[in-house]
Amino acid sequence: MLAYWPVPRAIVSVETPASLVHAFEIRPAGTSLQRLTARIGGVETVEIMGDFTDWAPIPLIRRGRDLWELLVPLNAGVHQINLRIDGGQWIAPPGVPTLKDGFNGEVGVLVVRQ
């Protein structure tokens, strides 16, 4: 007599980099500084780059278990920004408007008012 036991299937949960970001915010932090904060738990590094960094990556500073922040000099105007988590792909921060970046991807758009 043969018996049959079904093989359990593994459920694969795929998290995208954007799904890891619980919040992203920009606030004034002085005359020409802006405070960028992101709530991203369970990661080791968070970086930003944008037109205001000449597209050079800058690491955010961990301020708690899931809080990352950085003070950046940003003039009033429209700026483009991308975010990278643990050396992965560059993404537009969730919750900000996006534009096509000319490289088959997207960038986030920040509007700074002073």
PDB file of N, CA and C in Angstrom:
ATOM      1  N   MET A   1       0.845  -1.170   0.000  1.00  0.00           N
ATOM      2  CA  MET A   1       0.000   0.000   0.000  1.00  0.00           C
ATOM      3  C   MET A   1       0.892   1.234   0.000  1.00  0.00           C
ATOM      4  N   LEU A   2       0.559   2.158  -0.849  1.00  0.00           N
ATOM      5  CA  LEU A   2       1.302   3.406  -0.950  1.00  0.00           C
ATOM      6  C   LEU A   2       0.567   4.489  -0.174  1.00  0.00           C
ATOM      7  N   ALA A   3       1.345   5.315   0.478  1.00  0.00           N
ATOM      8  CA  ALA A   3       0.764   6.456   1.191  1.00  0.00           C
ATOM      9  C   ALA A   3       1.285   7.738   0.543  1.00  0.00           C
ATOM     10  N   TYR A   4       0.509   8.754   0.566  1.00  0.00           N
ATOM     11  CA  TYR A   4       0.879  10.028  -0.034  1.00  0.00           C
ATOM     12  C   TYR A   4       0.762  11.142   0.998  1.00  0.00           C
ATOM     13  N   TRP A   5       1.835  11.858   1.213  1.00  0.00           N
ATOM     14  CA  TRP A   5       1.801  13.035   2.072  1.00  0.00           C
ATOM     15  C   TRP A   5       2.209  14.227   1.225  1.00  0.00           C
ATOM     16  N   PRO A   6       1.389  15.202   1.151  1.00  0.00           N
ATOM     17  CA  PRO A   6       1.748  16.368   0.332  1.00  0.00           C
ATOM     18  C   PRO A   6       2.977  17.073   0.913  1.00  0.00           C
ATOM     19  N   VAL A   7       3.813  17.524   0.019  1.00  0.00           N
ATOM     20  CA  VAL A   7       5.007  18.267   0.424  1.00  0.00           C
ATOM     21  C   VAL A   7       4.573  19.698   0.727  1.00  0.00           C
ATOM     22  N   PRO A   8       4.883  20.187   1.949  1.00  0.00           N
ATOM     23  CA  PRO A   8       4.489  21.563   2.256  1.00  0.00           C
ATOM     24  C   PRO A   8       5.231  22.541   1.343  1.00  0.00           C
ATOM     25  N   ARG A   9       4.516  23.535   0.895  1.00  0.00           N
ATOM     26  CA  ARG A   9       5.111  24.552   0.034  1.00  0.00           C
ATOM     27  C   ARG A   9       5.557  25.721   0.895  1.00  0.00           C
ATOM     28  N   ALA A  10       6.704  26.204   0.596  1.00  0.00           N
ATOM     29  CA  ALA A  10       7.213  27.373   1.307  1.00  0.00           C
ATOM     30  C   ALA A  10       6.515  28.618   0.762  1.00  0.00           C
ATOM     31  N   ILE A  11       6.121  29.453   1.656  1.00  0.00           N
ATOM     32  CA  ILE A  11       5.517  30.724   1.262  1.00  0.00           C
ATOM     33  C   ILE A  11       6.627  31.755   1.250  1.00  0.00           C
ATOM     34  N   VAL A  12       6.825  32.355   0.103  1.00  0.00           N
ATOM     35  CA  VAL A  12       7.890  33.326  -0.052  1.00  0.00           C
ATOM     36  C   VAL A  12       7.293  34.718   0.040  1.00  0.00           C
ATOM     37  N   SER A  13       7.814  35.490   0.972  1.00  0.00           N
ATOM     38  CA  SER A  13       7.367  36.866   1.114  1.00  0.00           C
ATOM     39  C   SER A  13       8.421  37.772   0.492  1.00  0.00           C
ATOM     40  N   VAL A  14       8.028  38.511  -0.518  1.00  0.00           N
ATOM     41  CA  VAL A  14       8.960  39.391  -1.204  1.00  0.00           C
ATOM     42  C   VAL A  14       8.687  40.819  -0.754  1.00  0.00           C
ATOM     43  N   GLU A  15       9.698  41.386  -0.087  1.00  0.00           N
ATOM     44  CA  GLU A  15       9.579  42.776   0.323  1.00  0.00           C
ATOM     45  C   GLU A  15      10.346  43.635  -0.661  1.00  0.00           C
ATOM     46  N   THR A  16       9.699  44.659  -1.154  1.00  0.00           N
ATOM     47  CA  THR A  16      10.388  45.604  -2.014  1.00  0.00           C
ATOM     48  C   THR A  16      11.045  46.652  -1.124  1.00  0.00           C
ATOM     49  N   PRO A  17      12.074  47.333  -1.611  1.00  0.00           N
ATOM     50  CA  PRO A  17      12.696  48.371  -0.791  1.00  0.00           C
ATOM     51  C   PRO A  17      11.691  49.428  -0.326  1.00  0.00           C
ATOM     52  N   ALA A  18      10.756  49.800  -1.190  1.00  0.00           N
ATOM     53  CA  ALA A  18       9.776  50.818  -0.814  1.00  0.00           C
ATOM     54  C   ALA A  18       8.863  50.341   0.306  1.00  0.00           C
ATOM     55  N   SER A  19       8.588  49.043   0.368  1.00  0.00           N
ATOM     56  CA  SER A  19       7.702  48.545   1.426  1.00  0.00           C
ATOM     57  C   SER A  19       8.371  48.561   2.789  1.00  0.00           C
ATOM     58  N   LEU A  20       9.690  48.683   2.839  1.00  0.00           N
ATOM     59  CA  LEU A  20      10.410  48.760   4.110  1.00  0.00           C
ATOM     60  C   LEU A  20      10.311  50.145   4.744  1.00  0.00           C
ATOM     61  N   VAL A  21      10.043  51.158   3.920  1.00  0.00           N
ATOM     62  CA  VAL A  21      10.000  52.538   4.405  1.00  0.00           C
ATOM     63  C   VAL A  21       8.620  52.826   4.991  1.00  0.00           C
ATOM     64  N   HIS A  22       8.576  53.052   6.298  1.00  0.00           N
ATOM     65  CA  HIS A  22       7.304  53.307   6.962  1.00  0.00           C
ATOM     66  C   HIS A  22       6.920  54.782   6.914  1.00  0.00           C
ATOM     67  N   ALA A  23       7.918  55.672   6.811  1.00  0.00           N
ATOM     68  CA  ALA A  23       7.644  57.106   6.714  1.00  0.00           C
ATOM     69  C   ALA A  23       8.871  57.797   6.138  1.00  0.00           C
ATOM     70  N   PHE A  24       8.642  58.853   5.372  1.00  0.00           N
ATOM     71  CA  PHE A  24       9.719  59.695   4.852  1.00  0.00           C
ATOM     72  C   PHE A  24       9.239  61.128   4.962  1.00  0.00           C
ATOM     73  N   GLU A  25      10.090  62.002   5.502  1.00  0.00           N
ATOM     74  CA  GLU A  25       9.644  63.378   5.752  1.00  0.00           C
ATOM     75  C   GLU A  25      10.806  64.351   5.588  1.00  0.00           C
ATOM     76  N   ILE A  26      10.473  65.553   5.176  1.00  0.00           N
ATOM     77  CA  ILE A  26      11.435  66.639   5.102  1.00  0.00           C
ATOM     78  C   ILE A  26      10.849  67.822   5.862  1.00  0.00           C
ATOM     79  N   ARG A  27      11.685  68.426   6.738  1.00  0.00           N
ATOM     80  CA  ARG A  27      11.243  69.573   7.550  1.00  0.00           C
ATOM     81  C   ARG A  27      12.359  70.601   7.609  1.00  0.00           C
ATOM     82  N   PRO A  28      12.008  71.881   7.696  1.00  0.00           N
ATOM     83  CA  PRO A  28      13.038  72.905   7.862  1.00  0.00           C
ATOM     84  C   PRO A  28      13.791  72.696   9.179  1.00  0.00           C
ATOM     85  N   ALA A  29      15.105  72.962   9.151  1.00  0.00           N
ATOM     86  CA  ALA A  29      15.935  72.814  10.348  1.00  0.00           C
ATOM     87  C   ALA A  29      16.894  73.986  10.485  1.00  0.00           C
ATOM     88  N   GLY A  30      16.433  75.147  10.138  1.00  0.00           N
ATOM     89  CA  GLY A  30      17.269  76.332  10.210  1.00  0.00           C
ATOM     90  C   GLY A  30      17.107  77.162   8.957  1.00  0.00           C
ATOM     91  N   THR A  31      18.018  78.104   8.774  1.00  0.00           N
ATOM     92  CA  THR A  31      17.914  79.042   7.668  1.00  0.00           C
ATOM     93  C   THR A  31      17.967  78.362   6.304  1.00  0.00           C
ATOM     94  N   SER A  32      18.981  77.543   6.072  1.00  0.00           N
ATOM     95  CA  SER A  32      19.089  76.894   4.769  1.00  0.00           C
ATOM     96  C   SER A  32      19.218  75.373   4.883  1.00  0.00           C
ATOM     97  N   LEU A  33      18.929  74.828   6.061  1.00  0.00           N
ATOM     98  CA  LEU A  33      19.024  73.381   6.260  1.00  0.00           C
ATOM     99  C   LEU A  33      17.651  72.727   6.276  1.00  0.00           C
ATOM    100  N   GLN A  34      17.616  71.498   5.789  1.00  0.00           N
ATOM    101  CA  GLN A  34      16.403  70.693   5.847  1.00  0.00           C
ATOM    102  C   GLN A  34      16.747  69.387   6.559  1.00  0.00           C
ATOM    103  N   ARG A  35      15.843  68.881   7.366  1.00  0.00           N
ATOM    104  CA  ARG A  35      16.027  67.614   8.066  1.00  0.00           C
ATOM    105  C   ARG A  35      15.238  66.539   7.328  1.00  0.00           C
ATOM    106  N   LEU A  36      15.965  65.567   6.760  1.00  0.00           N
ATOM    107  CA  LEU A  36      15.340  64.422   6.111  1.00  0.00           C
ATOM    108  C   LEU A  36      15.269  63.302   7.130  1.00  0.00           C
ATOM    109  N   THR A  37      14.093  62.741   7.338  1.00  0.00           N
ATOM    110  CA  THR A  37      13.951  61.615   8.262  1.00  0.00           C
ATOM    111  C   THR A  37      13.213  60.486   7.559  1.00  0.00           C
ATOM    112  N   ALA A  38      13.611  59.276   7.921  1.00  0.00           N
ATOM    113  CA  ALA A  38      12.973  58.085   7.367  1.00  0.00           C
ATOM    114  C   ALA A  38      12.813  57.062   8.477  1.00  0.00           C
ATOM    115  N   ARG A  39      11.689  56.396   8.514  1.00  0.00           N
ATOM    116  CA  ARG A  39      11.444  55.292   9.451  1.00  0.00           C
ATOM    117  C   ARG A  39      11.560  53.996   8.665  1.00  0.00           C
ATOM    118  N   ILE A  40      12.678  53.294   8.895  1.00  0.00           N
ATOM    119  CA  ILE A  40      12.962  52.054   8.175  1.00  0.00           C
ATOM    120  C   ILE A  40      13.565  51.088   9.188  1.00  0.00           C
ATOM    121  N   GLY A  41      12.846  50.058   9.532  1.00  0.00           N
ATOM    122  CA  GLY A  41      13.324  49.108  10.524  1.00  0.00           C
ATOM    123  C   GLY A  41      14.003  47.902   9.906  1.00  0.00           C
ATOM    124  N   GLY A  42      14.910  47.302  10.671  1.00  0.00           N
ATOM    125  CA  GLY A  42      15.535  46.056  10.265  1.00  0.00           C
ATOM    126  C   GLY A  42      16.549  46.174   9.149  1.00  0.00           C
ATOM    127  N   VAL A  43      17.158  47.348   8.997  1.00  0.00           N
ATOM    128  CA  VAL A  43      18.167  47.526   7.948  1.00  0.00           C
ATOM    129  C   VAL A  43      19.462  48.036   8.567  1.00  0.00           C
ATOM    130  N   GLU A  44      20.538  47.945   7.806  1.00  0.00           N
ATOM    131  CA  GLU A  44      21.855  48.362   8.297  1.00  0.00           C
ATOM    132  C   GLU A  44      22.302  49.712   7.763  1.00  0.00           C
ATOM    133  N   THR A  45      21.927  50.045   6.528  1.00  0.00           N
ATOM    134  CA  THR A  45      22.335  51.326   5.951  1.00  0.00           C
ATOM    135  C   THR A  45      21.201  51.941   5.146  1.00  0.00           C
ATOM    136  N   VAL A  46      21.158  53.261   5.163  1.00  0.00           N
ATOM    137  CA  VAL A  46      20.214  54.029   4.349  1.00  0.00           C
ATOM    138  C   VAL A  46      21.009  55.192   3.759  1.00  0.00           C
ATOM    139  N   GLU A  47      20.888  55.385   2.450  1.00  0.00           N
ATOM    140  CA  GLU A  47      21.596  56.469   1.771  1.00  0.00           C
ATOM    141  C   GLU A  47      20.619  57.262   0.915  1.00  0.00           C
ATOM    142  N   ILE A  48      20.968  58.528   0.678  1.00  0.00           N
ATOM    143  CA  ILE A  48      20.223  59.355  -0.270  1.00  0.00           C
ATOM    144  C   ILE A  48      21.201  59.898  -1.301  1.00  0.00           C
ATOM    145  N   MET A  49      20.672  60.277  -2.409  1.00  0.00           N
ATOM    146  CA  MET A  49      21.413  61.052  -3.398  1.00  0.00           C
ATOM    147  C   MET A  49      20.392  61.870  -4.167  1.00  0.00           C
ATOM    148  N   GLY A  50      20.855  62.966  -4.708  1.00  0.00           N
ATOM    149  CA  GLY A  50      19.957  63.818  -5.467  1.00  0.00           C
ATOM    150  C   GLY A  50      20.727  64.900  -6.185  1.00  0.00           C
ATOM    151  N   ASP A  51      19.996  65.770  -6.843  1.00  0.00           N
ATOM    152  CA  ASP A  51      20.653  66.867  -7.549  1.00  0.00           C
ATOM    153  C   ASP A  51      21.399  67.777  -6.572  1.00  0.00           C
ATOM    154  N   PHE A  52      20.957  67.833  -5.329  1.00  0.00           N
ATOM    155  CA  PHE A  52      21.597  68.675  -4.312  1.00  0.00           C
ATOM    156  C   PHE A  52      22.876  68.056  -3.746  1.00  0.00           C
ATOM    157  N   THR A  53      23.178  66.781  -4.070  1.00  0.00           N
ATOM    158  CA  THR A  53      24.428  66.124  -3.673  1.00  0.00           C
ATOM    159  C   THR A  53      25.291  65.842  -4.896  1.00  0.00           C
ATOM    160  N   ASP A  54      24.939  66.424  -6.033  1.00  0.00           N
ATOM    161  CA  ASP A  54      25.578  66.105  -7.310  1.00  0.00           C
ATOM    162  C   ASP A  54      25.511  64.611  -7.589  1.00  0.00           C
ATOM    163  N   TRP A  55      24.443  63.968  -7.138  1.00  0.00           N
ATOM    164  CA  TRP A  55      24.151  62.552  -7.326  1.00  0.00           C
ATOM    165  C   TRP A  55      25.195  61.647  -6.677  1.00  0.00           C
ATOM    166  N   ALA A  56      25.861  62.167  -5.646  1.00  0.00           N
ATOM    167  CA  ALA A  56      26.777  61.341  -4.853  1.00  0.00           C
ATOM    168  C   ALA A  56      26.010  60.804  -3.647  1.00  0.00           C
ATOM    169  N   PRO A  57      26.124  59.505  -3.342  1.00  0.00           N
ATOM    170  CA  PRO A  57      25.411  58.936  -2.187  1.00  0.00           C
ATOM    171  C   PRO A  57      25.919  59.512  -0.874  1.00  0.00           C
ATOM    172  N   ILE A  58      24.981  59.796   0.034  1.00  0.00           N
ATOM    173  CA  ILE A  58      25.292  60.281   1.379  1.00  0.00           C
ATOM    174  C   ILE A  58      24.539  59.402   2.367  1.00  0.00           C
ATOM    175  N   PRO A  59      25.249  58.829   3.352  1.00  0.00           N
ATOM    176  CA  PRO A  59      24.559  57.968   4.322  1.00  0.00           C
ATOM    177  C   PRO A  59      23.737  58.778   5.319  1.00  0.00           C
ATOM    178  N   LEU A  60      22.560  58.278   5.655  1.00  0.00           N
ATOM    179  CA  LEU A  60      21.771  58.849   6.740  1.00  0.00           C
ATOM    180  C   LEU A  60      22.314  58.297   8.054  1.00  0.00           C
ATOM    181  N   ILE A  61      22.055  59.001   9.134  1.00  0.00           N
ATOM    182  CA  ILE A  61      22.551  58.621  10.453  1.00  0.00           C
ATOM    183  C   ILE A  61      21.432  57.940  11.225  1.00  0.00           C
ATOM    184  N   ARG A  62      21.739  56.785  11.787  1.00  0.00           N
ATOM    185  CA  ARG A  62      20.749  56.052  12.591  1.00  0.00           C
ATOM    186  C   ARG A  62      20.578  56.778  13.919  1.00  0.00           C
ATOM    187  N   ARG A  63      19.323  57.074  14.263  1.00  0.00           N
ATOM    188  CA  ARG A  63      19.011  57.784  15.504  1.00  0.00           C
ATOM    189  C   ARG A  63      18.191  56.922  16.463  1.00  0.00           C
ATOM    190  N   GLY A  64      17.940  55.719  16.115  1.00  0.00           N
ATOM    191  CA  GLY A  64      17.147  54.803  16.933  1.00  0.00           C
ATOM    192  C   GLY A  64      16.998  53.495  16.188  1.00  0.00           C
ATOM    193  N   ARG A  65      16.155  52.642  16.707  1.00  0.00           N
ATOM    194  CA  ARG A  65      15.982  51.327  16.089  1.00  0.00           C
ATOM    195  C   ARG A  65      15.541  51.415  14.634  1.00  0.00           C
ATOM    196  N   ASP A  66      14.636  52.351  14.348  1.00  0.00           N
ATOM    197  CA  ASP A  66      14.145  52.463  12.967  1.00  0.00           C
ATOM    198  C   ASP A  66      14.153  53.890  12.443  1.00  0.00           C
ATOM    199  N   LEU A  67      14.814  54.806  13.136  1.00  0.00           N
ATOM    200  CA  LEU A  67      14.828  56.222  12.720  1.00  0.00           C
ATOM    201  C   LEU A  67      16.170  56.580  12.101  1.00  0.00           C
ATOM    202  N   TRP A  68      16.120  57.117  10.907  1.00  0.00           N
ATOM    203  CA  TRP A  68      17.302  57.561  10.177  1.00  0.00           C
ATOM    204  C   TRP A  68      17.095  59.026   9.821  1.00  0.00           C
ATOM    205  N   GLU A  69      18.176  59.831   9.928  1.00  0.00           N
ATOM    206  CA  GLU A  69      18.013  61.245   9.588  1.00  0.00           C
ATOM    207  C   GLU A  69      19.306  61.841   9.064  1.00  0.00           C
ATOM    208  N   LEU A  70      19.153  63.013   8.430  1.00  0.00           N
ATOM    209  CA  LEU A  70      20.288  63.735   7.886  1.00  0.00           C
ATOM    210  C   LEU A  70      19.881  65.193   7.709  1.00  0.00           C
ATOM    211  N   LEU A  71      20.781  66.086   8.083  1.00  0.00           N
ATOM    212  CA  LEU A  71      20.595  67.510   7.813  1.00  0.00           C
ATOM    213  C   LEU A  71      21.313  67.825   6.509  1.00  0.00           C
ATOM    214  N   VAL A  72      20.603  68.430   5.575  1.00  0.00           N
ATOM    215  CA  VAL A  72      21.197  68.766   4.280  1.00  0.00           C
ATOM    216  C   VAL A  72      20.886  70.207   3.936  1.00  0.00           C
ATOM    217  N   PRO A  73      21.851  70.896   3.319  1.00  0.00           N
ATOM    218  CA  PRO A  73      21.569  72.246   2.839  1.00  0.00           C
ATOM    219  C   PRO A  73      20.760  72.163   1.542  1.00  0.00           C
ATOM    220  N   LEU A  74      19.558  72.698   1.590  1.00  0.00           N
ATOM    221  CA  LEU A  74      18.686  72.694   0.411  1.00  0.00           C
ATOM    222  C   LEU A  74      18.124  74.095   0.212  1.00  0.00           C
ATOM    223  N   ASN A  75      18.359  74.653  -0.939  1.00  0.00           N
ATOM    224  CA  ASN A  75      17.782  75.946  -1.272  1.00  0.00           C
ATOM    225  C   ASN A  75      16.323  75.760  -1.662  1.00  0.00           C
ATOM    226  N   ALA A  76      15.582  76.858  -1.626  1.00  0.00           N
ATOM    227  CA  ALA A  76      14.189  76.803  -2.067  1.00  0.00           C
ATOM    228  C   ALA A  76      14.155  76.379  -3.532  1.00  0.00           C
ATOM    229  N   GLY A  77      13.169  75.552  -3.864  1.00  0.00           N
ATOM    230  CA  GLY A  77      13.021  75.105  -5.237  1.00  0.00           C
ATOM    231  C   GLY A  77      12.624  73.656  -5.322  1.00  0.00           C
ATOM    232  N   VAL A  78      12.691  73.124  -6.524  1.00  0.00           N
ATOM    233  CA  VAL A  78      12.328  71.739  -6.790  1.00  0.00           C
ATOM    234  C   VAL A  78      13.611  70.920  -6.886  1.00  0.00           C
ATOM    235  N   HIS A  79      13.653  69.806  -6.157  1.00  0.00           N
ATOM    236  CA  HIS A  79      14.839  68.952  -6.126  1.00  0.00           C
ATOM    237  C   HIS A  79      14.445  67.509  -6.412  1.00  0.00           C
ATOM    238  N   GLN A  80      15.386  66.751  -6.962  1.00  0.00           N
ATOM    239  CA  GLN A  80      15.181  65.328  -7.217  1.00  0.00           C
ATOM    240  C   GLN A  80      15.985  64.531  -6.196  1.00  0.00           C
ATOM    241  N   ILE A  81      15.419  63.398  -5.755  1.00  0.00           N
ATOM    242  CA  ILE A  81      16.047  62.602  -4.707  1.00  0.00           C
ATOM    243  C   ILE A  81      15.759  61.124  -4.920  1.00  0.00           C
ATOM    244  N   ASN A  82      16.721  60.294  -4.541  1.00  0.00           N
ATOM    245  CA  ASN A  82      16.538  58.848  -4.508  1.00  0.00           C
ATOM    246  C   ASN A  82      17.049  58.313  -3.178  1.00  0.00           C
ATOM    247  N   LEU A  83      16.610  57.122  -2.836  1.00  0.00           N
ATOM    248  CA  LEU A  83      16.901  56.494  -1.554  1.00  0.00           C
ATOM    249  C   LEU A  83      17.397  55.074  -1.827  1.00  0.00           C
ATOM    250  N   ARG A  84      18.389  54.622  -1.032  1.00  0.00           N
ATOM    251  CA  ARG A  84      18.885  53.246  -1.177  1.00  0.00           C
ATOM    252  C   ARG A  84      18.995  52.611   0.205  1.00  0.00           C
ATOM    253  N   ILE A  85      18.510  51.393   0.304  1.00  0.00           N
ATOM    254  CA  ILE A  85      18.485  50.659   1.571  1.00  0.00           C
ATOM    255  C   ILE A  85      19.407  49.451   1.452  1.00  0.00           C
ATOM    256  N   ASP A  86      20.360  49.354   2.381  1.00  0.00           N
ATOM    257  CA  ASP A  86      21.295  48.218   2.428  1.00  0.00           C
ATOM    258  C   ASP A  86      21.960  47.927   1.089  1.00  0.00           C
ATOM    259  N   GLY A  87      22.341  48.966   0.374  1.00  0.00           N
ATOM    260  CA  GLY A  87      23.062  48.794  -0.881  1.00  0.00           C
ATOM    261  C   GLY A  87      22.243  48.250  -2.028  1.00  0.00           C
ATOM    262  N   GLY A  88      20.921  48.247  -1.887  1.00  0.00           N
ATOM    263  CA  GLY A  88      20.038  47.733  -2.937  1.00  0.00           C
ATOM    264  C   GLY A  88      19.862  48.727  -4.065  1.00  0.00           C
ATOM    265  N   GLN A  89      18.734  48.597  -4.732  1.00  0.00           N
ATOM    266  CA  GLN A  89      18.448  49.494  -5.850  1.00  0.00           C
ATOM    267  C   GLN A  89      18.028  50.864  -5.335  1.00  0.00           C
ATOM    268  N   TRP A  90      18.270  51.883  -6.150  1.00  0.00           N
ATOM    269  CA  TRP A  90      17.842  53.242  -5.824  1.00  0.00           C
ATOM    270  C   TRP A  90      16.354  53.365  -6.119  1.00  0.00           C
ATOM    271  N   ILE A  91      15.614  53.946  -5.182  1.00  0.00           N
ATOM    272  CA  ILE A  91      14.171  54.110  -5.345  1.00  0.00           C
ATOM    273  C   ILE A  91      13.782  55.537  -5.001  1.00  0.00           C
ATOM    274  N   ALA A  92      12.633  55.950  -5.488  1.00  0.00           N
ATOM    275  CA  ALA A  92      12.053  57.221  -5.058  1.00  0.00           C
ATOM    276  C   ALA A  92      11.467  56.998  -3.669  1.00  0.00           C
ATOM    277  N   PRO A  93      11.682  57.929  -2.734  1.00  0.00           N
ATOM    278  CA  PRO A  93      11.097  57.749  -1.407  1.00  0.00           C
ATOM    279  C   PRO A  93       9.576  57.658  -1.499  1.00  0.00           C
ATOM    280  N   PRO A  94       8.981  56.709  -0.794  1.00  0.00           N
ATOM    281  CA  PRO A  94       7.520  56.585  -0.817  1.00  0.00           C
ATOM    282  C   PRO A  94       6.854  57.854  -0.280  1.00  0.00           C
ATOM    283  N   GLY A  95       5.730  58.189  -0.878  1.00  0.00           N
ATOM    284  CA  GLY A  95       4.958  59.330  -0.413  1.00  0.00           C
ATOM    285  C   GLY A  95       5.315  60.650  -1.060  1.00  0.00           C
ATOM    286  N   VAL A  96       6.308  60.664  -1.949  1.00  0.00           N
ATOM    287  CA  VAL A  96       6.641  61.901  -2.656  1.00  0.00           C
ATOM    288  C   VAL A  96       6.302  61.712  -4.133  1.00  0.00           C
ATOM    289  N   PRO A  97       5.995  62.802  -4.830  1.00  0.00           N
ATOM    290  CA  PRO A  97       5.730  62.683  -6.271  1.00  0.00           C
ATOM    291  C   PRO A  97       6.975  62.144  -6.984  1.00  0.00           C
ATOM    292  N   THR A  98       6.776  61.510  -8.125  1.00  0.00           N
ATOM    293  CA  THR A  98       7.901  60.944  -8.869  1.00  0.00           C
ATOM    294  C   THR A  98       7.917  61.429 -10.315  1.00  0.00           C
ATOM    295  N   LEU A  99       9.104  61.340 -10.903  1.00  0.00           N
ATOM    296  CA  LEU A  99       9.325  61.636 -12.316  1.00  0.00           C
ATOM    297  C   LEU A  99      10.159  60.519 -12.915  1.00  0.00           C
ATOM    298  N   LYS A 100      10.056  60.320 -14.212  1.00  0.00           N
ATOM    299  CA  LYS A 100      10.967  59.411 -14.905  1.00  0.00           C
ATOM    300  C   LYS A 100      12.351  60.057 -14.894  1.00  0.00           C
ATOM    301  N   ASP A 101      13.391  59.239 -14.669  1.00  0.00           N
ATOM    302  CA  ASP A 101      14.722  59.804 -14.497  1.00  0.00           C
ATOM    303  C   ASP A 101      15.601  59.791 -15.743  1.00  0.00           C
ATOM    304  N   GLY A 102      15.128  59.285 -16.863  1.00  0.00           N
ATOM    305  CA  GLY A 102      15.933  59.243 -18.061  1.00  0.00           C
ATOM    306  C   GLY A 102      16.808  57.999 -18.148  1.00  0.00           C
ATOM    307  N   PHE A 103      16.806  57.164 -17.108  1.00  0.00           N
ATOM    308  CA  PHE A 103      17.576  55.924 -17.093  1.00  0.00           C
ATOM    309  C   PHE A 103      16.656  54.725 -16.878  1.00  0.00           C
ATOM    310  N   ASN A 104      15.403  54.863 -17.285  1.00  0.00           N
ATOM    311  CA  ASN A 104      14.401  53.811 -17.149  1.00  0.00           C
ATOM    312  C   ASN A 104      14.004  53.560 -15.695  1.00  0.00           C
ATOM    313  N   GLY A 105      14.066  54.591 -14.880  1.00  0.00           N
ATOM    314  CA  GLY A 105      13.681  54.493 -13.477  1.00  0.00           C
ATOM    315  C   GLY A 105      12.905  55.731 -13.056  1.00  0.00           C
ATOM    316  N   GLU A 106      12.786  55.915 -11.757  1.00  0.00           N
ATOM    317  CA  GLU A 106      12.067  57.063 -11.215  1.00  0.00           C
ATOM    318  C   GLU A 106      12.899  57.764 -10.156  1.00  0.00           C
ATOM    319  N   VAL A 107      12.639  59.050  -9.983  1.00  0.00           N
ATOM    320  CA  VAL A 107      13.217  59.827  -8.892  1.00  0.00           C
ATOM    321  C   VAL A 107      12.080  60.501  -8.140  1.00  0.00           C
ATOM    322  N   GLY A 108      12.297  60.740  -6.862  1.00  0.00           N
ATOM    323  CA  GLY A 108      11.334  61.496  -6.072  1.00  0.00           C
ATOM    324  C   GLY A 108      11.534  62.980  -6.298  1.00  0.00           C
ATOM    325  N   VAL A 109      10.478  63.730  -6.117  1.00  0.00           N
ATOM    326  CA  VAL A 109      10.528  65.181  -6.303  1.00  0.00           C
ATOM    327  C   VAL A 109      10.208  65.851  -4.979  1.00  0.00           C
ATOM    328  N   LEU A 110      11.134  66.687  -4.497  1.00  0.00           N
ATOM    329  CA  LEU A 110      10.925  67.456  -3.274  1.00  0.00           C
ATOM    330  C   LEU A 110      10.759  68.912  -3.635  1.00  0.00           C
ATOM    331  N   VAL A 111       9.779  69.581  -3.039  1.00  0.00           N
ATOM    332  CA  VAL A 111       9.594  71.013  -3.232  1.00  0.00           C
ATOM    333  C   VAL A 111       9.906  71.678  -1.898  1.00  0.00           C
ATOM    334  N   VAL A 112      10.946  72.511  -1.896  1.00  0.00           N
ATOM    335  CA  VAL A 112      11.374  73.188  -0.673  1.00  0.00           C
ATOM    336  C   VAL A 112      10.940  74.648  -0.753  1.00  0.00           C
ATOM    337  N   ARG A 113      10.209  75.064   0.266  1.00  0.00           N
ATOM    338  CA  ARG A 113       9.756  76.463   0.354  1.00  0.00           C
ATOM    339  C   ARG A 113      10.456  77.103   1.535  1.00  0.00           C
ATOM    340  N   GLN A 114      10.935  78.334   1.332  1.00  0.00           N
ATOM    341  CA  GLN A 114      11.571  79.044   2.449  1.00  0.00           C
ATOM    342  C   GLN A 114      11.050  80.436   2.581  1.00  0.00           C
TER     343      GLN A 114
END
